[in-house]
Amino acid sequence: MTKIIIACFLFISFVVYSGFIYTRGTANNIKLSGSEQKMIAHGKQIYQQYNCQACHQIYGLGGYLGPDLTTAWSDPQRGKYLIKAMLISGGNRMPAFQFNNEQTEAIIAYLKYVDTTATSLKPRIRQELH
Ligand code: HEC
């Protein structure tokens, strides 16, 4: 009898747990207005059009000449102004694309969005930095 009760308990736990895990999905509760979505999509389009991924990684995927940009936006040592400066004037090896203000803002919006979705990556990167 005890075995049956334990088996039932385990089975019910499994069903409840599975229900919980599979109905929660991967939604991240990020709410974007229509204009923000347009900006981000435009930034992503520029990112692809100018082949940024040839040198940069996002979520660890891409080329290795330049740094990973997934958390560039929230990184205390990089952030919005370094991104902006790089996009306008370039670096030692980063090409100077001379983007206009509208293009720069779109790329920043895209990188900011990517950053907000990188929840599991952030603790690891902070640990590596310190
Ligand atoms: C030819 C390779 C190359 C391409 C293409 C390239 N980058 Fe870079 N990028 C670099 C390198 C290398 C650095 C590091 C600074 C340096 O050495 O110039 C960098 C730095 C940056 C930085 C500063 C972040 C940091 O951690 O230093 C940003 C932001 C950036 N790139 C964005 C972009 C975007 C957006 C594009 C596409 C429009 C792009 N890059 C295309 C090579 C590249």
mmCIF file with all atom_site columns, C-alpha atoms and ligand atoms in Angstrom:
data_model
loop_
_atom_site.group_PDB
_atom_site.id
_atom_site.type_symbol
_atom_site.label_atom_id
_atom_site.label_alt_id
_atom_site.label_comp_id
_atom_site.label_asym_id
_atom_site.label_entity_id
_atom_site.label_seq_id
_atom_site.pdbx_PDB_ins_code
_atom_site.Cartn_x
_atom_site.Cartn_y
_atom_site.Cartn_z
_atom_site.occupancy
_atom_site.B_iso_or_equiv
_atom_site.pdbx_formal_charge
_atom_site.auth_seq_id
_atom_site.auth_comp_id
_atom_site.auth_asym_id
_atom_site.auth_atom_id
_atom_site.pdbx_PDB_model_num
ATOM   1   C  CA  . MET A 1 1   ? 0.000  0.000  0.000   1.00 0.00 ? 1   MET A CA  1
ATOM   2   C  CA  . THR A 1 2   ? 2.787  2.441  0.963   1.00 0.00 ? 2   THR A CA  1
ATOM   3   C  CA  . LYS A 1 3   ? 4.487  1.828  -2.379  1.00 0.00 ? 3   LYS A CA  1
ATOM   4   C  CA  . ILE A 1 4   ? 1.302  2.662  -4.260  1.00 0.00 ? 4   ILE A CA  1
ATOM   5   C  CA  . ILE A 1 5   ? 0.877  5.885  -2.284  1.00 0.00 ? 5   ILE A CA  1
ATOM   6   C  CA  . ILE A 1 6   ? 4.498  6.886  -2.958  1.00 0.00 ? 6   ILE A CA  1
ATOM   7   C  CA  . ALA A 1 7   ? 4.097  6.041  -6.667  1.00 0.00 ? 7   ALA A CA  1
ATOM   8   C  CA  . CYS A 1 8   ? 0.900  8.132  -6.848  1.00 0.00 ? 8   CYS A CA  1
ATOM   9   C  CA  . PHE A 1 9   ? 2.619  10.995 -5.045  1.00 0.00 ? 9   PHE A CA  1
ATOM   10  C  CA  . LEU A 1 10  ? 5.574  10.913 -7.453  1.00 0.00 ? 10  LEU A CA  1
ATOM   11  C  CA  . PHE A 1 11  ? 3.283  10.725 -10.469 1.00 0.00 ? 11  PHE A CA  1
ATOM   12  C  CA  . ILE A 1 12  ? 1.161  13.663 -9.293  1.00 0.00 ? 12  ILE A CA  1
ATOM   13  C  CA  . SER A 1 13  ? 4.322  15.689 -8.520  1.00 0.00 ? 13  SER A CA  1
ATOM   14  C  CA  . PHE A 1 14  ? 5.592  14.941 -12.024 1.00 0.00 ? 14  PHE A CA  1
ATOM   15  C  CA  . VAL A 1 15  ? 2.308  16.064 -13.625 1.00 0.00 ? 15  VAL A CA  1
ATOM   16  C  CA  . VAL A 1 16  ? 2.136  19.282 -11.577 1.00 0.00 ? 16  VAL A CA  1
ATOM   17  C  CA  . TYR A 1 17  ? 5.806  20.086 -12.222 1.00 0.00 ? 17  TYR A CA  1
ATOM   18  C  CA  . SER A 1 18  ? 5.511  19.384 -15.965 1.00 0.00 ? 18  SER A CA  1
ATOM   19  C  CA  . GLY A 1 19  ? 2.366  21.501 -16.180 1.00 0.00 ? 19  GLY A CA  1
ATOM   20  C  CA  . PHE A 1 20  ? 4.149  24.350 -14.468 1.00 0.00 ? 20  PHE A CA  1
ATOM   21  C  CA  . ILE A 1 21  ? 7.303  24.145 -16.604 1.00 0.00 ? 21  ILE A CA  1
ATOM   22  C  CA  . TYR A 1 22  ? 5.584  23.704 -19.963 1.00 0.00 ? 22  TYR A CA  1
ATOM   23  C  CA  . THR A 1 23  ? 2.944  26.390 -19.535 1.00 0.00 ? 23  THR A CA  1
ATOM   24  C  CA  . ARG A 1 24  ? 5.309  29.094 -18.309 1.00 0.00 ? 24  ARG A CA  1
ATOM   25  C  CA  . GLY A 1 25  ? 7.021  29.313 -21.702 1.00 0.00 ? 25  GLY A CA  1
ATOM   26  C  CA  . THR A 1 26  ? 9.977  31.561 -22.294 1.00 0.00 ? 26  THR A CA  1
ATOM   27  C  CA  . ALA A 1 27  ? 8.178  34.907 -22.202 1.00 0.00 ? 27  ALA A CA  1
ATOM   28  C  CA  . ASN A 1 28  ? 10.436 37.563 -20.725 1.00 0.00 ? 28  ASN A CA  1
ATOM   29  C  CA  . ASN A 1 29  ? 7.781  40.206 -19.973 1.00 0.00 ? 29  ASN A CA  1
ATOM   30  C  CA  . ILE A 1 30  ? 9.520  42.790 -22.121 1.00 0.00 ? 30  ILE A CA  1
ATOM   31  C  CA  . LYS A 1 31  ? 6.831  45.136 -23.403 1.00 0.00 ? 31  LYS A CA  1
ATOM   32  C  CA  . LEU A 1 32  ? 7.685  47.231 -26.428 1.00 0.00 ? 32  LEU A CA  1
ATOM   33  C  CA  . SER A 1 33  ? 5.721  49.956 -28.121 1.00 0.00 ? 33  SER A CA  1
ATOM   34  C  CA  . GLY A 1 34  ? 5.194  49.882 -31.876 1.00 0.00 ? 34  GLY A CA  1
ATOM   35  C  CA  . SER A 1 35  ? 7.832  52.533 -32.529 1.00 0.00 ? 35  SER A CA  1
ATOM   36  C  CA  . GLU A 1 36  ? 10.361 50.730 -30.316 1.00 0.00 ? 36  GLU A CA  1
ATOM   37  C  CA  . GLN A 1 37  ? 9.748  47.519 -32.236 1.00 0.00 ? 37  GLN A CA  1
ATOM   38  C  CA  . LYS A 1 38  ? 10.345 49.365 -35.506 1.00 0.00 ? 38  LYS A CA  1
ATOM   39  C  CA  . MET A 1 39  ? 13.602 50.880 -34.190 1.00 0.00 ? 39  MET A CA  1
ATOM   40  C  CA  . ILE A 1 40  ? 14.857 47.484 -33.002 1.00 0.00 ? 40  ILE A CA  1
ATOM   41  C  CA  . ALA A 1 41  ? 13.933 45.811 -36.287 1.00 0.00 ? 41  ALA A CA  1
ATOM   42  C  CA  . HIS A 1 42  ? 15.703 48.576 -38.195 1.00 0.00 ? 42  HIS A CA  1
ATOM   43  C  CA  . GLY A 1 43  ? 18.804 48.187 -36.001 1.00 0.00 ? 43  GLY A CA  1
ATOM   44  C  CA  . LYS A 1 44  ? 18.820 44.436 -36.564 1.00 0.00 ? 44  LYS A CA  1
ATOM   45  C  CA  . GLN A 1 45  ? 18.487 44.985 -40.296 1.00 0.00 ? 45  GLN A CA  1
ATOM   46  C  CA  . ILE A 1 46  ? 21.520 47.333 -40.295 1.00 0.00 ? 46  ILE A CA  1
ATOM   47  C  CA  . TYR A 1 47  ? 23.434 44.812 -38.167 1.00 0.00 ? 47  TYR A CA  1
ATOM   48  C  CA  . GLN A 1 48  ? 22.801 42.134 -40.794 1.00 0.00 ? 48  GLN A CA  1
ATOM   49  C  CA  . GLN A 1 49  ? 23.241 44.383 -43.810 1.00 0.00 ? 49  GLN A CA  1
ATOM   50  C  CA  . TYR A 1 50  ? 26.673 45.625 -42.677 1.00 0.00 ? 50  TYR A CA  1
ATOM   51  C  CA  . ASN A 1 51  ? 27.780 42.141 -41.639 1.00 0.00 ? 51  ASN A CA  1
ATOM   52  C  CA  . CYS A 1 52  ? 28.596 43.041 -38.045 1.00 0.00 ? 52  CYS A CA  1
ATOM   53  C  CA  . GLN A 1 53  ? 28.390 39.332 -37.205 1.00 0.00 ? 53  GLN A CA  1
ATOM   54  C  CA  . ALA A 1 54  ? 31.501 38.723 -39.322 1.00 0.00 ? 54  ALA A CA  1
ATOM   55  C  CA  . CYS A 1 55  ? 33.530 40.218 -36.440 1.00 0.00 ? 55  CYS A CA  1
ATOM   56  C  CA  . HIS A 1 56  ? 31.120 40.257 -33.453 1.00 0.00 ? 56  HIS A CA  1
ATOM   57  C  CA  . GLN A 1 57  ? 29.172 37.645 -31.540 1.00 0.00 ? 57  GLN A CA  1
ATOM   58  C  CA  . ILE A 1 58  ? 25.645 37.906 -30.173 1.00 0.00 ? 58  ILE A CA  1
ATOM   59  C  CA  . TYR A 1 59  ? 24.688 35.144 -27.725 1.00 0.00 ? 59  TYR A CA  1
ATOM   60  C  CA  . GLY A 1 60  ? 28.157 33.740 -28.460 1.00 0.00 ? 60  GLY A CA  1
ATOM   61  C  CA  . LEU A 1 61  ? 27.519 33.343 -32.202 1.00 0.00 ? 61  LEU A CA  1
ATOM   62  C  CA  . GLY A 1 62  ? 29.534 35.216 -34.809 1.00 0.00 ? 62  GLY A CA  1
ATOM   63  C  CA  . GLY A 1 63  ? 33.088 36.185 -35.637 1.00 0.00 ? 63  GLY A CA  1
ATOM   64  C  CA  . TYR A 1 64  ? 35.892 36.630 -33.128 1.00 0.00 ? 64  TYR A CA  1
ATOM   65  C  CA  . LEU A 1 65  ? 37.797 39.664 -34.346 1.00 0.00 ? 65  LEU A CA  1
ATOM   66  C  CA  . GLY A 1 66  ? 35.674 42.013 -32.227 1.00 0.00 ? 66  GLY A CA  1
ATOM   67  C  CA  . PRO A 1 67  ? 34.129 41.582 -28.752 1.00 0.00 ? 67  PRO A CA  1
ATOM   68  C  CA  . ASP A 1 68  ? 30.788 39.896 -27.962 1.00 0.00 ? 68  ASP A CA  1
ATOM   69  C  CA  . LEU A 1 69  ? 28.072 42.553 -28.080 1.00 0.00 ? 69  LEU A CA  1
ATOM   70  C  CA  . THR A 1 70  ? 25.293 40.710 -26.188 1.00 0.00 ? 70  THR A CA  1
ATOM   71  C  CA  . THR A 1 71  ? 25.789 42.696 -22.982 1.00 0.00 ? 71  THR A CA  1
ATOM   72  C  CA  . ALA A 1 72  ? 27.640 45.715 -24.389 1.00 0.00 ? 72  ALA A CA  1
ATOM   73  C  CA  . TRP A 1 73  ? 24.739 48.018 -23.535 1.00 0.00 ? 73  TRP A CA  1
ATOM   74  C  CA  . SER A 1 74  ? 24.623 47.302 -19.778 1.00 0.00 ? 74  SER A CA  1
ATOM   75  C  CA  . ASP A 1 75  ? 28.337 46.655 -19.321 1.00 0.00 ? 75  ASP A CA  1
ATOM   76  C  CA  . PRO A 1 76  ? 29.688 49.367 -16.953 1.00 0.00 ? 76  PRO A CA  1
ATOM   77  C  CA  . GLN A 1 77  ? 32.911 49.502 -18.967 1.00 0.00 ? 77  GLN A CA  1
ATOM   78  C  CA  . ARG A 1 78  ? 31.158 49.923 -22.323 1.00 0.00 ? 78  ARG A CA  1
ATOM   79  C  CA  . GLY A 1 79  ? 27.549 51.172 -22.488 1.00 0.00 ? 79  GLY A CA  1
ATOM   80  C  CA  . LYS A 1 80  ? 25.636 53.465 -24.795 1.00 0.00 ? 80  LYS A CA  1
ATOM   81  C  CA  . TYR A 1 81  ? 28.283 56.155 -25.313 1.00 0.00 ? 81  TYR A CA  1
ATOM   82  C  CA  . LEU A 1 82  ? 31.117 53.777 -26.203 1.00 0.00 ? 82  LEU A CA  1
ATOM   83  C  CA  . ILE A 1 83  ? 28.789 51.982 -28.633 1.00 0.00 ? 83  ILE A CA  1
ATOM   84  C  CA  . LYS A 1 84  ? 27.849 55.318 -30.183 1.00 0.00 ? 84  LYS A CA  1
ATOM   85  C  CA  . ALA A 1 85  ? 31.460 56.467 -30.479 1.00 0.00 ? 85  ALA A CA  1
ATOM   86  C  CA  . MET A 1 86  ? 32.494 53.147 -32.064 1.00 0.00 ? 86  MET A CA  1
ATOM   87  C  CA  . LEU A 1 87  ? 29.668 53.284 -34.597 1.00 0.00 ? 87  LEU A CA  1
ATOM   88  C  CA  . ILE A 1 88  ? 30.541 56.794 -35.675 1.00 0.00 ? 88  ILE A CA  1
ATOM   89  C  CA  . SER A 1 89  ? 34.347 56.869 -35.544 1.00 0.00 ? 89  SER A CA  1
ATOM   90  C  CA  . GLY A 1 90  ? 35.406 53.199 -35.379 1.00 0.00 ? 90  GLY A CA  1
ATOM   91  C  CA  . GLY A 1 91  ? 38.354 51.830 -33.394 1.00 0.00 ? 91  GLY A CA  1
ATOM   92  C  CA  . ASN A 1 92  ? 41.790 50.380 -34.150 1.00 0.00 ? 92  ASN A CA  1
ATOM   93  C  CA  . ARG A 1 93  ? 40.309 47.486 -36.080 1.00 0.00 ? 93  ARG A CA  1
ATOM   94  C  CA  . MET A 1 94  ? 36.600 48.350 -36.002 1.00 0.00 ? 94  MET A CA  1
ATOM   95  C  CA  . PRO A 1 95  ? 35.702 50.076 -39.290 1.00 0.00 ? 95  PRO A CA  1
ATOM   96  C  CA  . ALA A 1 96  ? 34.400 53.665 -39.086 1.00 0.00 ? 96  ALA A CA  1
ATOM   97  C  CA  . PHE A 1 97  ? 30.968 53.213 -40.620 1.00 0.00 ? 97  PHE A CA  1
ATOM   98  C  CA  . GLN A 1 98  ? 30.051 56.884 -40.150 1.00 0.00 ? 98  GLN A CA  1
ATOM   99  C  CA  . PHE A 1 99  ? 26.414 56.033 -39.500 1.00 0.00 ? 99  PHE A CA  1
ATOM   100 C  CA  . ASN A 1 100 ? 23.999 58.937 -39.204 1.00 0.00 ? 100 ASN A CA  1
ATOM   101 C  CA  . ASN A 1 101 ? 22.159 59.666 -35.969 1.00 0.00 ? 101 ASN A CA  1
ATOM   102 C  CA  . GLU A 1 102 ? 19.051 57.718 -36.933 1.00 0.00 ? 102 GLU A CA  1
ATOM   103 C  CA  . GLN A 1 103 ? 21.059 54.604 -37.860 1.00 0.00 ? 103 GLN A CA  1
ATOM   104 C  CA  . THR A 1 104 ? 23.173 54.845 -34.700 1.00 0.00 ? 104 THR A CA  1
ATOM   105 C  CA  . GLU A 1 105 ? 20.078 55.094 -32.487 1.00 0.00 ? 105 GLU A CA  1
ATOM   106 C  CA  . ALA A 1 106 ? 18.512 52.098 -34.253 1.00 0.00 ? 106 ALA A CA  1
ATOM   107 C  CA  . ILE A 1 107 ? 21.614 49.943 -33.685 1.00 0.00 ? 107 ILE A CA  1
ATOM   108 C  CA  . ILE A 1 108 ? 21.750 51.033 -30.039 1.00 0.00 ? 108 ILE A CA  1
ATOM   109 C  CA  . ALA A 1 109 ? 18.041 50.149 -29.623 1.00 0.00 ? 109 ALA A CA  1
ATOM   110 C  CA  . TYR A 1 110 ? 18.756 46.708 -31.086 1.00 0.00 ? 110 TYR A CA  1
ATOM   111 C  CA  . LEU A 1 111 ? 21.779 46.113 -28.835 1.00 0.00 ? 111 LEU A CA  1
ATOM   112 C  CA  . LYS A 1 112 ? 19.793 47.325 -25.821 1.00 0.00 ? 112 LYS A CA  1
ATOM   113 C  CA  . TYR A 1 113 ? 17.019 44.868 -26.645 1.00 0.00 ? 113 TYR A CA  1
ATOM   114 C  CA  . VAL A 1 114 ? 19.501 42.011 -27.073 1.00 0.00 ? 114 VAL A CA  1
ATOM   115 C  CA  . ASP A 1 115 ? 20.983 42.995 -23.722 1.00 0.00 ? 115 ASP A CA  1
ATOM   116 C  CA  . THR A 1 116 ? 17.627 42.828 -21.918 1.00 0.00 ? 116 THR A CA  1
ATOM   117 C  CA  . THR A 1 117 ? 17.111 39.270 -23.204 1.00 0.00 ? 117 THR A CA  1
ATOM   118 C  CA  . ALA A 1 118 ? 20.533 38.048 -22.006 1.00 0.00 ? 118 ALA A CA  1
ATOM   119 C  CA  . THR A 1 119 ? 19.402 37.247 -18.474 1.00 0.00 ? 119 THR A CA  1
ATOM   120 C  CA  . SER A 1 120 ? 21.302 33.990 -18.063 1.00 0.00 ? 120 SER A CA  1
ATOM   121 C  CA  . LEU A 1 121 ? 24.496 35.399 -19.531 1.00 0.00 ? 121 LEU A CA  1
ATOM   122 C  CA  . LYS A 1 122 ? 24.889 38.381 -17.224 1.00 0.00 ? 122 LYS A CA  1
ATOM   123 C  CA  . PRO A 1 123 ? 25.873 36.746 -13.900 1.00 0.00 ? 123 PRO A CA  1
ATOM   124 C  CA  . ARG A 1 124 ? 28.546 34.693 -15.680 1.00 0.00 ? 124 ARG A CA  1
ATOM   125 C  CA  . ILE A 1 125 ? 30.029 37.699 -17.489 1.00 0.00 ? 125 ILE A CA  1
ATOM   126 C  CA  . ARG A 1 126 ? 30.104 39.743 -14.262 1.00 0.00 ? 126 ARG A CA  1
ATOM   127 C  CA  . GLN A 1 127 ? 31.893 36.910 -12.508 1.00 0.00 ? 127 GLN A CA  1
ATOM   128 C  CA  . GLU A 1 128 ? 34.464 36.686 -15.275 1.00 0.00 ? 128 GLU A CA  1
ATOM   129 C  CA  . LEU A 1 129 ? 35.102 40.417 -15.108 1.00 0.00 ? 129 LEU A CA  1
ATOM   130 C  CA  . HIS A 1 130 ? 35.903 40.432 -11.383 1.00 0.00 ? 130 HIS A CA  1
HETATM 131 C  C1  . HEC B 2 .   ? 36.191 44.120 -39.447 1.00 0.00 ? 1   HEC B C1  1
HETATM 132 C  C2  . HEC B 2 .   ? 35.606 43.659 -38.235 1.00 0.00 ? 1   HEC B C2  1
HETATM 133 C  C3  . HEC B 2 .   ? 34.469 44.428 -37.619 1.00 0.00 ? 1   HEC B C3  1
HETATM 134 C  C4  . HEC B 2 .   ? 33.253 44.725 -38.182 1.00 0.00 ? 1   HEC B C4  1
HETATM 135 C  C5  . HEC B 2 .   ? 32.730 44.366 -39.572 1.00 0.00 ? 1   HEC B C5  1
HETATM 136 C  C6  . HEC B 2 .   ? 32.487 45.393 -37.154 1.00 0.00 ? 1   HEC B C6  1
HETATM 137 N  N1  . HEC B 2 .   ? 33.230 45.537 -36.024 1.00 0.00 ? 1   HEC B N1  1
HETATM 138 FE FE1 . HEC B 2 .   ? 32.646 46.387 -34.269 1.00 0.00 ? 1   HEC B FE1 1
HETATM 139 N  N2  . HEC B 2 .   ? 34.511 46.119 -33.489 1.00 0.00 ? 1   HEC B N2  1
HETATM 140 C  C7  . HEC B 2 .   ? 35.531 45.436 -34.094 1.00 0.00 ? 1   HEC B C7  1
HETATM 141 C  C8  . HEC B 2 .   ? 36.678 45.399 -33.191 1.00 0.00 ? 1   HEC B C8  1
HETATM 142 C  C9  . HEC B 2 .   ? 37.990 44.702 -33.477 1.00 0.00 ? 1   HEC B C9  1
HETATM 143 C  C10 . HEC B 2 .   ? 36.303 46.090 -32.025 1.00 0.00 ? 1   HEC B C10 1
HETATM 144 C  C11 . HEC B 2 .   ? 37.150 46.372 -30.775 1.00 0.00 ? 1   HEC B C11 1
HETATM 145 C  C12 . HEC B 2 .   ? 37.734 47.744 -30.847 1.00 0.00 ? 1   HEC B C12 1
HETATM 146 C  C13 . HEC B 2 .   ? 38.846 47.837 -31.860 1.00 0.00 ? 1   HEC B C13 1
HETATM 147 O  O1  . HEC B 2 .   ? 39.835 47.101 -31.740 1.00 0.00 ? 1   HEC B O1  1
HETATM 148 O  O2  . HEC B 2 .   ? 38.705 48.611 -32.817 1.00 0.00 ? 1   HEC B O2  1
HETATM 149 C  C14 . HEC B 2 .   ? 34.929 46.530 -32.235 1.00 0.00 ? 1   HEC B C14 1
HETATM 150 C  C15 . HEC B 2 .   ? 34.179 47.254 -31.317 1.00 0.00 ? 1   HEC B C15 1
HETATM 151 C  C16 . HEC B 2 .   ? 32.831 47.478 -31.430 1.00 0.00 ? 1   HEC B C16 1
HETATM 152 C  C17 . HEC B 2 .   ? 31.989 48.059 -30.395 1.00 0.00 ? 1   HEC B C17 1
HETATM 153 C  C18 . HEC B 2 .   ? 32.441 48.515 -29.031 1.00 0.00 ? 1   HEC B C18 1
HETATM 154 C  C19 . HEC B 2 .   ? 32.160 47.440 -28.032 1.00 0.00 ? 1   HEC B C19 1
HETATM 155 C  C20 . HEC B 2 .   ? 33.376 46.958 -27.313 1.00 0.00 ? 1   HEC B C20 1
HETATM 156 O  O3  . HEC B 2 .   ? 33.196 46.044 -26.495 1.00 0.00 ? 1   HEC B O3  1
HETATM 157 O  O4  . HEC B 2 .   ? 34.499 47.449 -27.542 1.00 0.00 ? 1   HEC B O4  1
HETATM 158 C  C21 . HEC B 2 .   ? 30.721 48.090 -30.878 1.00 0.00 ? 1   HEC B C21 1
HETATM 159 C  C22 . HEC B 2 .   ? 29.464 48.577 -30.161 1.00 0.00 ? 1   HEC B C22 1
HETATM 160 C  C23 . HEC B 2 .   ? 30.744 47.566 -32.226 1.00 0.00 ? 1   HEC B C23 1
HETATM 161 N  N3  . HEC B 2 .   ? 32.034 47.195 -32.523 1.00 0.00 ? 1   HEC B N3  1
HETATM 162 C  C24 . HEC B 2 .   ? 29.630 47.448 -33.023 1.00 0.00 ? 1   HEC B C24 1
HETATM 163 C  C25 . HEC B 2 .   ? 29.676 47.042 -34.356 1.00 0.00 ? 1   HEC B C25 1
HETATM 164 C  C26 . HEC B 2 .   ? 28.544 47.064 -35.246 1.00 0.00 ? 1   HEC B C26 1
HETATM 165 C  C27 . HEC B 2 .   ? 27.129 47.477 -34.836 1.00 0.00 ? 1   HEC B C27 1
HETATM 166 C  C28 . HEC B 2 .   ? 28.996 46.642 -36.445 1.00 0.00 ? 1   HEC B C28 1
HETATM 167 C  C29 . HEC B 2 .   ? 28.200 46.559 -37.736 1.00 0.00 ? 1   HEC B C29 1
HETATM 168 C  C30 . HEC B 2 .   ? 27.585 47.769 -38.208 1.00 0.00 ? 1   HEC B C30 1
HETATM 169 C  C31 . HEC B 2 .   ? 30.395 46.319 -36.330 1.00 0.00 ? 1   HEC B C31 1
HETATM 170 N  N4  . HEC B 2 .   ? 30.773 46.583 -35.041 1.00 0.00 ? 1   HEC B N4  1
HETATM 171 C  C32 . HEC B 2 .   ? 31.178 45.827 -37.335 1.00 0.00 ? 1   HEC B C32 1
HETATM 172 C  C33 . HEC B 2 .   ? 35.506 44.872 -35.355 1.00 0.00 ? 1   HEC B C33 1
HETATM 173 C  C34 . HEC B 2 .   ? 34.454 44.954 -36.256 1.00 0.00 ? 1   HEC B C34 1
#
